Coordinates of C-alpha atoms in Angstrom, one line a residue:
Chain B
M1 CA 0.0 0.0 0.0
E2 CA 2.8 2.4 1.0
I3 CA 4.5 1.8 -2.3
L4 CA 1.4 2.7 -4.2
K5 CA 1.1 5.9 -2.3
W6 CA 4.7 6.8 -3.1
G7 CA 4.1 5.8 -6.7
M8 CA 1.1 8.1 -6.9
L9 CA 3.2 11.0 -5.4
A10 CA 6.0 10.3 -7.9
F11 CA 3.4 10.3 -10.7
L12 CA 2.0 13.7 -9.6
V13 CA 5.5 15.3 -9.3
L14 CA 7.2 13.8 -12.4
P15 CA 5.0 12.5 -15.3
V16 CA 2.0 14.9 -14.7
P17 CA 4.1 18.1 -15.0
F18 CA 6.0 16.5 -17.9
I19 CA 2.9 15.8 -19.8
L20 CA 1.4 19.3 -19.0
G21 CA 4.6 20.8 -20.3
M22 CA 3.6 19.6 -23.8
I23 CA 1.1 22.5 -24.0
P24 CA 3.5 25.5 -23.9
V25 CA 6.3 23.5 -25.7
K26 CA 3.9 22.9 -28.6
Y27 CA 4.2 26.6 -29.3
M28 CA 8.0 26.7 -29.1
D29 CA 10.6 26.2 -31.8
K30 CA 12.2 22.9 -32.4
A31 CA 15.4 23.7 -30.5
Q32 CA 13.4 24.3 -27.4
K33 CA 11.4 21.0 -27.6
T34 CA 13.6 19.2 -25.1
P35 CA 12.6 16.9 -22.2
A36 CA 14.0 19.4 -19.7
M37 CA 12.1 22.3 -21.2
T38 CA 8.9 20.2 -21.3
Y39 CA 9.3 19.3 -17.6
L40 CA 10.0 22.9 -16.5
C41 CA 7.1 24.3 -18.6
G42 CA 4.8 21.7 -17.0
C43 CA 5.9 22.5 -13.5
F44 CA 5.5 26.2 -14.0
L45 CA 2.1 25.7 -15.6
S46 CA 0.9 23.6 -12.7
F47 CA 2.2 26.2 -10.2
A48 CA 0.6 29.1 -12.1
V49 CA -2.8 27.3 -12.4
F50 CA -2.6 26.4 -8.7
E51 CA -2.0 30.1 -7.8
V52 CA -5.0 31.4 -9.8
T53 CA -7.2 28.6 -8.6
A54 CA -6.2 28.5 -4.9
V55 CA -6.1 32.2 -4.1
P56 CA -9.8 32.9 -4.6
F57 CA -10.6 29.8 -2.6
I58 CA -8.3 30.9 0.2
L59 CA -9.5 34.5 0.3
L60 CA -13.2 33.4 0.3
E61 CA -12.3 31.0 3.1
K62 CA -13.6 27.9 1.2
S63 CA -12.7 24.4 2.3
F64 CA -9.5 22.8 1.1
T65 CA -11.5 19.8 -0.2
A66 CA -13.4 22.2 -2.6
L67 CA -10.0 23.5 -3.9
V68 CA -8.7 19.9 -4.3
I69 CA -11.7 19.0 -6.4
A70 CA -11.5 22.2 -8.5
Y71 CA -7.7 22.1 -9.1
T72 CA -7.6 18.3 -9.7
A73 CA -10.4 18.7 -12.3
I74 CA -8.5 21.5 -14.1
I75 CA -5.3 19.4 -14.1
V76 CA -7.1 16.4 -15.5
V77 CA -8.6 18.5 -18.3
L78 CA -5.2 20.0 -19.1
F79 CA -3.5 16.6 -18.9
V80 CA -5.9 15.2 -21.5
Y81 CA -5.4 18.2 -23.7
A82 CA -1.6 18.0 -23.3
L83 CA -1.6 14.5 -24.5
S84 CA -3.0 15.7 -27.8
C85 CA -0.1 18.2 -28.1
A86 CA 2.6 15.6 -27.7
K87 CA 3.1 14.4 -31.2
G88 CA 5.6 17.0 -32.6
T89 CA 7.5 17.2 -29.4
V90 CA 8.1 13.5 -29.2
A91 CA 9.5 13.6 -32.8
A92 CA 11.9 16.3 -31.7
Y93 CA 13.0 14.2 -28.7
I94 CA 13.9 11.4 -31.1
E95 CA 16.0 13.7 -33.2
Q96 CA 17.8 14.9 -30.1
I97 CA 18.6 11.4 -29.0
K98 CA 20.1 10.7 -32.5
A99 CA 22.1 13.9 -32.3
F100 CA 23.4 13.0 -28.9
R101 CA 24.5 9.6 -30.1
A102 CA 26.7 11.3 -32.7
E103 CA 28.5 13.4 -30.1
T104 CA 32.1 12.7 -29.2
L105 CA 33.2 10.6 -26.3
H106 CA 34.5 13.7 -24.5
I107 CA 31.1 15.3 -24.5
K108 CA 29.3 12.1 -23.5
A109 CA 31.8 11.7 -20.6
G110 CA 31.2 15.4 -19.6
W111 CA 27.5 14.9 -19.5
A112 CA 27.9 11.7 -17.5
A113 CA 30.0 13.6 -14.9
A114 CA 27.4 16.4 -14.7
I115 CA 24.6 13.9 -14.2
I116 CA 26.6 12.2 -11.5
V117 CA 27.2 15.4 -9.6
I118 CA 23.5 16.5 -9.9
G119 CA 22.3 12.9 -9.0
M120 CA 24.5 12.9 -5.9
Q121 CA 23.0 16.2 -4.8
M122 CA 19.5 14.8 -5.3
A123 CA 20.4 11.6 -3.4
Y124 CA 21.8 13.7 -0.6
A125 CA 18.6 15.7 -0.4
V126 CA 16.6 12.5 0.1
M127 CA 19.0 10.8 2.5
F128 CA 20.0 13.8 4.7
E129 CA 17.8 16.1 6.7
Y130 CA 18.5 19.8 7.2
Y131 CA 17.1 21.6 10.2
D132 CA 15.3 24.7 9.1
G133 CA 13.1 26.5 11.6
D134 CA 10.7 27.9 8.9
D135 CA 9.5 24.4 8.2
A136 CA 7.7 24.7 11.6
Y137 CA 5.4 27.2 9.8
Y138 CA 5.3 25.9 6.2
I139 CA 5.1 22.1 6.7
A140 CA 2.9 22.6 9.7
M141 CA 0.5 24.7 7.6
A142 CA 0.3 21.9 5.0
V143 CA -0.5 19.5 7.8
L144 CA -3.1 21.8 9.2
T145 CA -4.7 22.4 5.8
D146 CA -5.0 18.6 5.2
T147 CA -6.2 17.8 8.7
F148 CA -8.7 20.6 9.3
D149 CA -9.7 21.2 5.7
T150 CA -9.2 25.0 6.1
M151 CA -6.5 27.2 4.5
Y152 CA -4.6 29.8 6.5
L153 CA -7.3 30.0 9.1
R154 CA -5.4 28.2 11.8
D155 CA -2.2 29.2 13.6
A156 CA 0.6 27.0 12.4
Y157 CA 2.4 27.0 15.8
S158 CA -0.6 26.1 17.9
G159 CA -3.3 24.8 15.6
Y160 CA -5.8 27.2 17.1
L161 CA -8.3 29.2 15.0
R162 CA -7.2 32.6 13.8
P163 CA -8.2 35.2 11.2
L164 CA -7.0 34.7 7.7
D165 CA -3.2 34.8 7.5
A166 CA -3.1 37.3 4.6
R167 CA 0.7 37.7 4.8
H168 CA 1.2 34.1 3.6
A169 CA -2.1 33.3 1.9
L170 CA -1.2 34.7 -1.5
S171 CA 1.8 32.4 -1.9
P172 CA 0.2 29.0 -1.2
T173 CA 3.1 26.6 -1.6
P174 CA 2.2 24.7 1.6
V175 CA -1.4 24.3 0.2
Y176 CA 0.0 22.8 -3.0
Q177 CA 2.0 20.4 -0.9
A178 CA -1.2 19.6 1.0
W179 CA -2.8 18.8 -2.3
L180 CA 0.0 16.4 -3.2
S181 CA -0.4 14.9 0.2
R182 CA -4.2 14.6 -0.1
L183 CA -4.0 12.9 -3.5
S184 CA -1.1 10.5 -2.6
G185 CA -1.8 9.8 1.0
I186 CA 1.8 10.6 1.9
A187 CA 2.3 13.0 4.9
P188 CA 3.2 16.6 3.9
A189 CA 6.6 16.4 5.8
A190 CA 7.5 13.4 3.6
V191 CA 6.2 15.0 0.5
A192 CA 8.3 18.1 1.0
H193 CA 11.5 16.6 2.6
T194 CA 11.8 13.4 0.6
M195 CA 10.0 13.9 -2.7
L196 CA 10.1 17.7 -3.5
A197 CA 13.6 18.1 -2.1
A198 CA 14.8 15.9 -4.9
A199 CA 12.2 16.7 -7.6
W200 CA 12.5 20.5 -7.3
L201 CA 16.3 20.2 -7.4
L202 CA 15.8 18.4 -10.7
L203 CA 13.5 21.2 -11.8
M204 CA 16.2 23.7 -10.9
Y205 CA 18.8 22.0 -13.1
C206 CA 16.3 21.6 -15.9
V207 CA 15.9 25.4 -15.9
I208 CA 19.7 25.9 -15.8
S209 CA 20.3 23.3 -18.6
Q210 CA 18.0 25.3 -20.8
I211 CA 19.8 28.5 -20.0
C212 CA 23.0 26.6 -20.7
A213 CA 21.6 25.6 -24.1
K214 CA 20.9 29.3 -24.9
L215 CA 24.4 30.4 -23.8
F216 CA 26.3 27.6 -25.6
D217 CA 24.6 27.1 -29.0
R218 CA 26.1 26.0 -32.3
D219 CA 29.9 25.5 -32.2
K220 CA 30.0 26.2 -28.4
R221 CA 27.6 23.4 -27.5
K222 CA 30.5 21.1 -26.5
Y223 CA 31.0 23.3 -23.4
R224 CA 27.5 22.6 -22.1
P225 CA 28.5 19.8 -19.8
V226 CA 31.4 21.9 -18.4
F227 CA 29.0 24.7 -17.6
M228 CA 26.6 22.2 -15.9
I229 CA 29.4 20.8 -13.7
F230 CA 30.6 24.3 -12.8
I231 CA 27.1 25.4 -11.9
A232 CA 26.3 22.3 -9.9
L233 CA 29.5 22.9 -7.9
W234 CA 28.7 26.6 -7.6
F235 CA 25.4 25.6 -5.9
A236 CA 27.1 23.0 -3.7
F237 CA 29.6 25.5 -2.5
G238 CA 27.2 28.4 -2.4
N239 CA 26.7 28.3 1.4
I240 CA 28.8 31.5 1.9
S241 CA 26.2 32.9 4.1
L242 CA 22.6 32.1 5.2
Y243 CA 21.2 34.7 2.8
T244 CA 22.4 33.6 -0.7
A245 CA 20.1 32.2 -3.4
E246 CA 22.3 29.1 -3.4
T247 CA 21.9 28.4 0.3
F248 CA 18.1 28.7 0.0
A249 CA 18.0 26.6 -3.1
M250 CA 20.1 23.8 -1.6
T251 CA 18.8 23.7 2.0
R252 CA 15.2 24.8 1.6
T253 CA 14.5 23.4 -1.8
W254 CA 10.9 22.4 -0.9
Q255 CA 10.0 25.8 0.6
G256 CA 8.6 28.6 -1.6
K257 CA 11.6 30.7 -0.9
G258 CA 14.0 28.0 -2.0
L259 CA 11.9 27.5 -5.2
M260 CA 12.1 31.2 -5.9
A261 CA 15.8 31.6 -5.3
G262 CA 17.0 28.5 -7.1
T263 CA 14.4 27.9 -9.8
V264 CA 11.9 30.7 -10.5
I265 CA 14.5 33.5 -10.9
P266 CA 16.7 31.5 -13.2
A267 CA 13.6 30.6 -15.2
L268 CA 12.9 34.4 -15.5
F269 CA 16.3 34.9 -17.1
L270 CA 15.6 31.9 -19.4
C271 CA 12.4 33.7 -20.5
F272 CA 14.4 37.0 -21.0
L273 CA 16.9 35.1 -23.2
N274 CA 14.1 33.8 -25.3
L275 CA 12.3 37.1 -25.5
A276 CA 15.5 39.0 -26.5
E277 CA 15.7 37.0 -29.7
E278 CA 14.5 38.5 -32.9
K279 CA 11.8 35.9 -33.5
V280 CA 9.7 35.1 -30.4
D281 CA 7.3 32.2 -30.3
K282 CA 4.0 32.1 -28.4
G283 CA 5.3 29.4 -26.1
S284 CA 8.0 31.8 -24.7
F285 CA 5.3 34.2 -23.7
M286 CA 3.2 31.4 -22.1
L287 CA 6.2 30.4 -20.1
L288 CA 6.8 34.0 -18.9
V289 CA 3.2 34.3 -17.7
C290 CA 3.6 30.9 -15.9
V291 CA 6.9 31.9 -14.3
V292 CA 5.6 35.2 -13.1
L293 CA 2.6 33.5 -11.5
S294 CA 4.9 30.8 -10.1
A295 CA 6.9 33.5 -8.4
V296 CA 3.9 34.7 -6.6
F297 CA 3.0 31.1 -5.8
A298 CA 6.4 30.7 -4.2
T299 CA 6.9 33.8 -2.1
S300 CA 5.6 37.3 -1.4
V301 CA 9.0 38.8 -2.1
S302 CA 8.1 38.3 -5.8
F303 CA 5.9 41.4 -5.6
M304 CA 9.0 43.4 -5.4
I305 CA 11.4 41.4 -7.5
I306 CA 9.2 40.4 -10.5
P307 CA 7.9 43.9 -11.6
T308 CA 11.5 45.3 -11.2
A309 CA 13.2 42.5 -13.1
V310 CA 10.6 42.2 -15.8
G311 CA 10.2 46.0 -16.2
L312 CA 14.0 46.4 -16.6
A313 CA 14.2 43.5 -19.0
A314 CA 11.3 44.9 -21.1
V315 CA 13.1 48.2 -21.4
F316 CA 16.4 46.6 -22.5
I317 CA 14.7 44.1 -24.9
G318 CA 12.6 46.9 -26.3
I319 CA 15.7 49.0 -27.0
K320 CA 17.6 46.0 -28.4
K321 CA 14.8 44.9 -30.8
R322 CA 13.6 48.5 -31.5
E323 CA 10.0 47.4 -31.1
I324 CA 7.2 47.9 -28.6
K325 CA 5.2 44.6 -28.9
T326 CA 7.5 42.3 -26.9
P327 CA 8.0 44.8 -24.0
A328 CA 4.3 45.6 -23.9
L329 CA 3.5 41.9 -23.6
M330 CA 6.2 41.4 -21.0
L331 CA 4.7 44.2 -18.9
A332 CA 1.2 42.8 -19.4
S333 CA 2.4 39.5 -18.0
C334 CA 3.2 41.3 -14.8
V335 CA -0.3 42.5 -14.3
P336 CA -1.5 39.5 -12.2
C337 CA 1.6 39.9 -10.0
I338 CA 1.0 43.6 -9.5
L339 CA -2.7 43.0 -8.7
L340 CA -1.9 40.3 -6.2
G341 CA 0.8 42.6 -4.8
G342 CA -1.8 45.3 -4.3
I343 CA -4.1 42.8 -2.5
Y344 CA -1.1 41.8 -0.3
L345 CA -0.4 45.4 0.7
V346 CA -4.1 46.0 1.5
M347 CA -4.5 42.8 3.5
R348 CA -1.2 42.6 5.5
Chain L
M1 CA 18.0 57.9 3.9
L2 CA 21.4 57.4 5.6
K3 CA 19.9 54.6 7.6
T4 CA 18.7 52.9 4.4
I5 CA 22.2 53.2 2.8
E6 CA 23.7 51.6 6.0
K7 CA 21.1 48.8 5.8
I8 CA 21.9 48.1 2.1
C9 CA 25.6 47.9 3.0
E10 CA 24.8 45.6 5.9
D11 CA 22.7 43.4 3.7
V12 CA 25.5 43.2 1.1
I13 CA 28.1 42.3 3.7
L14 CA 25.8 39.7 5.3
Y15 CA 25.0 38.2 1.9
N16 CA 28.6 38.0 0.8
G17 CA 29.8 36.4 4.1
K18 CA 33.5 36.0 4.3
S19 CA 33.8 35.2 0.6
I20 CA 34.9 37.2 -2.4
T21 CA 31.8 36.2 -4.4
L22 CA 30.7 39.8 -5.1
L23 CA 34.2 40.6 -6.4
I24 CA 34.1 37.4 -8.6
F25 CA 30.7 38.4 -9.8
L26 CA 31.9 41.9 -10.7
A27 CA 35.0 40.5 -12.4
A28 CA 32.7 38.1 -14.4
L29 CA 30.5 41.0 -15.5
I30 CA 33.5 43.0 -16.7
F31 CA 34.9 40.0 -18.5
L32 CA 31.6 39.3 -20.2
W33 CA 31.2 43.0 -21.0
F34 CA 34.3 42.8 -23.2
F35 CA 34.1 39.3 -24.5
E36 CA 30.5 38.4 -24.9
K37 CA 29.4 39.1 -28.5
N38 CA 25.8 37.6 -28.5
K39 CA 23.4 40.6 -28.3
C40 CA 20.7 38.5 -26.7
V41 CA 23.0 37.4 -23.9
R42 CA 24.3 41.0 -23.4
T43 CA 20.8 42.3 -23.2
A44 CA 19.1 39.7 -21.0
L45 CA 22.0 38.9 -18.7
I46 CA 24.8 41.5 -18.7
Y47 CA 22.9 44.9 -19.1
L48 CA 20.0 43.6 -17.0
S49 CA 22.3 42.5 -14.1
I50 CA 24.1 45.9 -14.1
A51 CA 20.8 47.7 -14.1
E52 CA 19.5 45.5 -11.3
L53 CA 22.7 46.1 -9.3
I54 CA 22.1 49.9 -9.6
I55 CA 18.4 49.7 -8.8
F56 CA 18.8 47.4 -5.8
A57 CA 21.5 49.6 -4.3
C58 CA 19.5 52.7 -5.0
P59 CA 18.4 54.2 -1.6
I60 CA 15.0 55.2 -2.8
Y61 CA 14.1 51.8 -4.2
A62 CA 15.6 50.2 -1.0
W63 CA 13.6 52.6 1.2
I64 CA 10.4 51.5 -0.5
G65 CA 11.4 47.8 -0.2
M66 CA 12.3 48.1 3.4
K67 CA 9.0 49.9 4.1
I68 CA 7.3 46.7 2.9
D69 CA 9.6 44.3 4.8
E70 CA 13.0 45.5 6.1
A71 CA 14.0 42.0 7.3
I72 CA 13.9 40.4 3.9
Y73 CA 15.2 43.2 1.7
Y74 CA 18.4 41.1 1.1
R75 CA 16.3 38.7 -1.0
V76 CA 16.2 41.2 -3.9
F77 CA 19.8 40.2 -4.5
W78 CA 18.5 36.8 -5.5
A79 CA 17.4 38.5 -8.7
L80 CA 21.1 38.8 -9.7
P81 CA 22.1 35.7 -11.7
V82 CA 25.4 35.5 -9.9
G83 CA 26.1 31.8 -10.3
I84 CA 25.0 31.7 -14.0
L85 CA 27.2 34.7 -15.0
V86 CA 30.2 33.5 -13.0
C87 CA 30.1 30.0 -14.4
Y88 CA 29.4 31.3 -17.9
A89 CA 32.4 33.6 -17.7
L90 CA 34.6 30.8 -16.4
V91 CA 33.6 28.5 -19.2
L92 CA 34.2 31.2 -21.8
F93 CA 37.6 31.8 -20.2
V94 CA 38.4 28.1 -20.4
S95 CA 37.3 28.0 -24.1
H96 CA 39.8 30.7 -25.0
F97 CA 42.7 28.3 -24.6
D98 CA 43.6 26.3 -27.6
T99 CA 44.7 22.8 -26.5
F100 CA 42.7 20.3 -24.5
G101 CA 45.5 20.1 -21.8
K102 CA 45.5 23.9 -21.2
K103 CA 41.7 23.9 -21.1
A104 CA 41.7 21.0 -18.5
V105 CA 44.2 22.8 -16.3
V106 CA 42.2 26.1 -16.4
A107 CA 39.0 24.2 -15.8
V108 CA 40.5 22.6 -12.7
M109 CA 41.6 26.0 -11.5
A110 CA 38.1 27.3 -12.0
V111 CA 36.8 24.4 -9.9
L112 CA 39.3 25.3 -7.2
L113 CA 38.2 28.9 -7.3
I114 CA 34.6 27.9 -6.8
G115 CA 35.5 25.5 -4.0
L116 CA 37.9 27.7 -2.1
N117 CA 35.8 30.8 -2.3
G118 CA 32.6 28.9 -1.3
R119 CA 31.6 26.7 1.6
L120 CA 30.2 23.3 0.9
V121 CA 26.5 23.3 1.9
Y122 CA 26.7 19.7 3.1
T123 CA 29.3 20.4 5.8
N124 CA 26.8 22.7 7.5
S125 CA 26.3 21.4 11.1
L126 CA 22.5 21.4 10.6
H127 CA 22.6 18.5 8.2
F128 CA 22.0 15.0 9.6
R129 CA 21.5 11.6 8.1
S130 CA 17.7 11.2 8.2
S131 CA 16.1 8.3 10.0
N132 CA 12.7 8.5 8.3
A133 CA 11.0 10.0 5.2
Y134 CA 9.6 12.9 7.2
H135 CA 13.1 14.1 8.0
I136 CA 12.1 14.8 11.6
P137 CA 13.5 13.2 14.8
A138 CA 12.1 9.8 15.6
Q139 CA 11.1 10.7 19.1
V140 CA 8.8 13.4 17.8
I141 CA 6.9 10.8 15.8
E142 CA 6.6 8.3 18.7
L143 CA 5.6 11.1 21.0
A144 CA 2.9 12.5 18.7
D145 CA 1.5 9.0 18.1
A146 CA 1.4 8.5 21.9
L147 CA -0.5 11.8 22.5
K148 CA -3.0 11.3 19.7
L149 CA -6.6 10.4 20.7
D150 CA -8.9 8.9 18.1
N151 CA -12.0 11.0 19.0
Y152 CA -10.6 14.3 20.2
K153 CA -7.8 16.7 19.7
P154 CA -6.3 17.6 23.1
I155 CA -3.9 20.4 24.0
A156 CA -0.4 19.4 25.1
V157 CA 2.6 21.5 26.3
L158 CA 5.9 20.2 25.0
P159 CA 9.6 20.9 25.8
A160 CA 11.2 23.5 23.6
E161 CA 13.4 21.1 21.6
L162 CA 10.3 19.3 20.2
L163 CA 8.5 22.5 19.1
P164 CA 10.1 23.0 15.7
F165 CA 9.2 19.5 14.6
F166 CA 6.0 18.4 16.3
R167 CA 3.5 20.2 14.2
Q168 CA 5.3 19.1 11.0
Y169 CA 4.2 15.6 11.8
S170 CA 0.8 16.0 13.4
A171 CA -2.1 18.4 13.8
D172 CA -4.0 16.0 16.0
V173 CA -2.8 17.7 19.1
F174 CA -3.0 21.4 19.8
T175 CA 0.0 23.2 21.5
P176 CA -0.3 26.4 23.4
Y177 CA 2.7 27.7 21.5
G178 CA 5.3 26.5 19.0
R179 CA 8.5 27.5 17.3
N180 CA 7.4 31.1 17.6
M181 CA 8.2 31.0 21.3
I182 CA 11.8 29.9 20.8
E183 CA 12.8 32.8 18.5
P184 CA 13.7 35.5 20.9
Q185 CA 13.6 38.2 18.2
W186 CA 9.9 37.6 17.7
N187 CA 9.2 38.6 21.3
F188 CA 6.4 36.2 22.1
K189 CA 5.8 35.8 25.8
S190 CA 4.1 32.9 27.7
E191 CA 4.1 32.2 31.4
L192 CA 3.8 28.5 30.6
Y193 CA 6.9 28.6 28.4
D194 CA 8.8 30.4 31.2
A195 CA 7.6 27.7 33.6
M196 CA 8.7 24.9 31.3
E197 CA 12.0 26.4 30.1
G198 CA 13.0 29.1 32.6
N199 CA 15.2 26.7 34.6
P200 CA 17.4 24.5 32.3
Q201 CA 18.0 22.0 35.2
E202 CA 14.7 21.5 36.8
Y203 CA 10.9 21.8 36.4
D204 CA 8.8 23.2 39.2
A205 CA 5.9 20.8 39.1
A206 CA 3.5 23.2 40.9
K207 CA 4.3 26.1 38.6
V208 CA 4.1 24.0 35.4
A209 CA 0.8 22.4 36.5
E210 CA -0.7 25.8 37.3
C211 CA 0.3 27.4 34.0
A212 CA -0.7 24.3 32.0
R213 CA -4.2 24.4 33.5
N214 CA -4.4 28.1 32.7
E215 CA -3.7 27.2 29.1
N216 CA -6.2 24.3 29.1
C217 CA -3.5 21.6 28.5
A218 CA -4.7 18.1 29.1
Y219 CA -1.2 16.8 28.6
V220 CA 2.2 17.9 30.0
V221 CA 5.3 16.4 28.4
L222 CA 8.5 16.7 30.5
S223 CA 12.0 15.8 29.5
S224 CA 13.7 13.1 31.6
A225 CA 16.9 15.1 31.2
K226 CA 15.7 17.6 33.8
Q227 CA 14.8 17.1 37.4
I228 CA 11.3 17.7 38.7
K229 CA 10.9 19.7 41.9
G230 CA 7.9 18.2 43.7
S231 CA 5.8 15.7 41.6
M232 CA 3.2 16.0 38.9
E233 CA 1.1 13.4 40.8
E234 CA 0.8 15.8 43.7
Q235 CA -0.7 18.3 41.3
N236 CA -3.4 15.7 40.3
Y237 CA -1.7 14.4 37.2
F238 CA -0.9 10.8 36.4
L239 CA 2.0 9.3 34.3
L240 CA 0.4 8.2 31.1
N241 CA 3.5 7.1 29.2
F242 CA 7.2 7.3 29.0
V243 CA 8.4 7.7 25.4
Q244 CA 12.0 8.2 24.1
G245 CA 13.1 10.1 27.2
Y246 CA 9.9 12.1 27.8
F247 CA 7.3 11.7 30.5
I248 CA 3.7 12.2 29.3
Y249 CA 1.5 13.4 32.2
M250 CA -2.2 13.7 31.9
D251 CA -4.3 16.0 34.0
C252 CA -6.8 13.9 36.0
N253 CA -9.4 16.6 35.7
Y254 CA -9.3 16.4 31.9
Y255 CA -9.2 12.6 32.2
E256 CA -12.5 12.6 34.0
I257 CA -14.1 15.0 31.6
Y258 CA -12.9 13.1 28.5
K259 CA -13.9 9.8 30.0
E260 CA -17.4 11.0 30.7
R261 CA -17.8 12.2 27.1
N262 CA -16.3 8.9 25.7
L263 CA -13.4 10.7 24.1
L264 CA -10.6 8.6 25.5
D265 CA -8.9 5.7 23.8
A266 CA -9.0 2.3 25.6
D267 CA -5.3 2.3 26.3
V268 CA -5.5 5.6 28.2
I269 CA -8.3 4.2 30.4
E270 CA -6.4 1.0 31.0
R271 CA -3.3 3.0 32.0
K272 CA -5.2 5.2 34.4
E273 CA -6.9 2.2 36.0
A274 CA -3.5 0.5 36.4
V275 CA -2.1 3.6 38.0
S276 CA -5.1 4.0 40.3
A277 CA -4.8 0.3 41.4
Q278 CA -1.2 0.8 42.5
P279 CA -0.9 1.4 46.3
Q280 CA -0.1 5.0 47.1
A281 CA 3.4 5.7 48.3

């Protein structure tokens, strides 16, 4: 029975986002139709959909069960639709596998080394625990959500009833973890510390691998594994203080803050790299919208970072491309973040 | 405004720790400024990073950010792609050498730079080999299971060392306070917490019992590592269980109320009856 529960959790965290990712990837060019891009697109799509679904339920103080039904129904519909989008993407994967087979032994060995370093980090995340005091809020909130069927209406430290915790309610990562827990039957602490600690690390490296592909294209592609090894070591040795993005990404991978620091912000730069190109596909805009909403899903600090970063990027991209359409769409993608930021300032 | 500038400097120093990461980042930016030819990369990474650096260090922007939440202003620095730019610059630097041997030597030096400048996250003293999938201490799990009732959610007061973990495992027991109480900078106050933790060597049974009753606690969990001045039995508690170094005492008043309302599990009733049957000392 326990193995079935873990199987269900793994299904929700790995294949479901992967299939969902077929939707944005369908609208991307062939070079971007990679398994890593598909997985990261699916993860960000599922976070974004969760954000827009969960926040109204939370603010209206509806039950968690109602949210579980609504969100699961949406995911099922998207999943079925995503399956119909898979055809062209799978063909692109097959071409990539053929191209990889033709690579030199040096490059294959480099990739093997990068995968080993990243795999060791994932294994370490599963086998070792890291004491972080903030889990006493975030994981406890997921446990309360599942147990009492309410969202942010109980004090995480005591379990007692309290008015809506507006400071945290707009970034419902713990509620998402409670959703995973409800559907799989695995306790939220195990969902976060054992499954998401590894899966969201994988997501982080998927994002970085796509940035790597952008930085090292054509004749520079042979340097991709070197970059991946360097960046994996950079994260491993990034604990220069308690405050760095690397420390949060490696020690609090399962928390919204860790997700923001390690994954969402690099994904934002991936979007900027895509949008700075002369020809921009629809899929890149879809990804930007999902990443912006995922930032809000992760942490309230996004209300400050996202409009600043996207606003600045829109200006530079507008100047570089001498056009207004891309910057205008980029700024439009920030509207939900700004609206939620306004709600945050009013409610806190 | 001067205070804001001071806080920005303080945040930068705290972020950087004892490393030279910021200098490496600036060196990488300068290197890429001269050697990166791809306009997309220049726009999306180099120019944007420089603009972000200027904006985040701008006192007016920082003042607004600190008005929202001063304690977490340092998190805006996450928006600088430090790792990506440094590693990219290092790989470009490696690629400038012509032979494989030279490239390998420079790559090893780059790895040494990353390793010597940084600090391995896994050597952090807060990392432990986990004994379960929850990644929380085993005694917390056993204790939470021992406190749980099938038909009711009681209130229990716990020793401070259990507070960060207990509610991560179970919401079936209420606690008068949690991890909020052990963070001195949050300034939470509780007479019960003072009674439990005020003396690191000893519990005062009378004080603990009085405060626990004021907070409606049915259970009091005491660490066996500390002495007990007086006894909980004298305060009308009975020893329900001893789990992993912790005594679980139940208030006899609550016991009677719960029993009357059929809220107790059979093992709790059995234990109480066994205690009552023992001759009084």
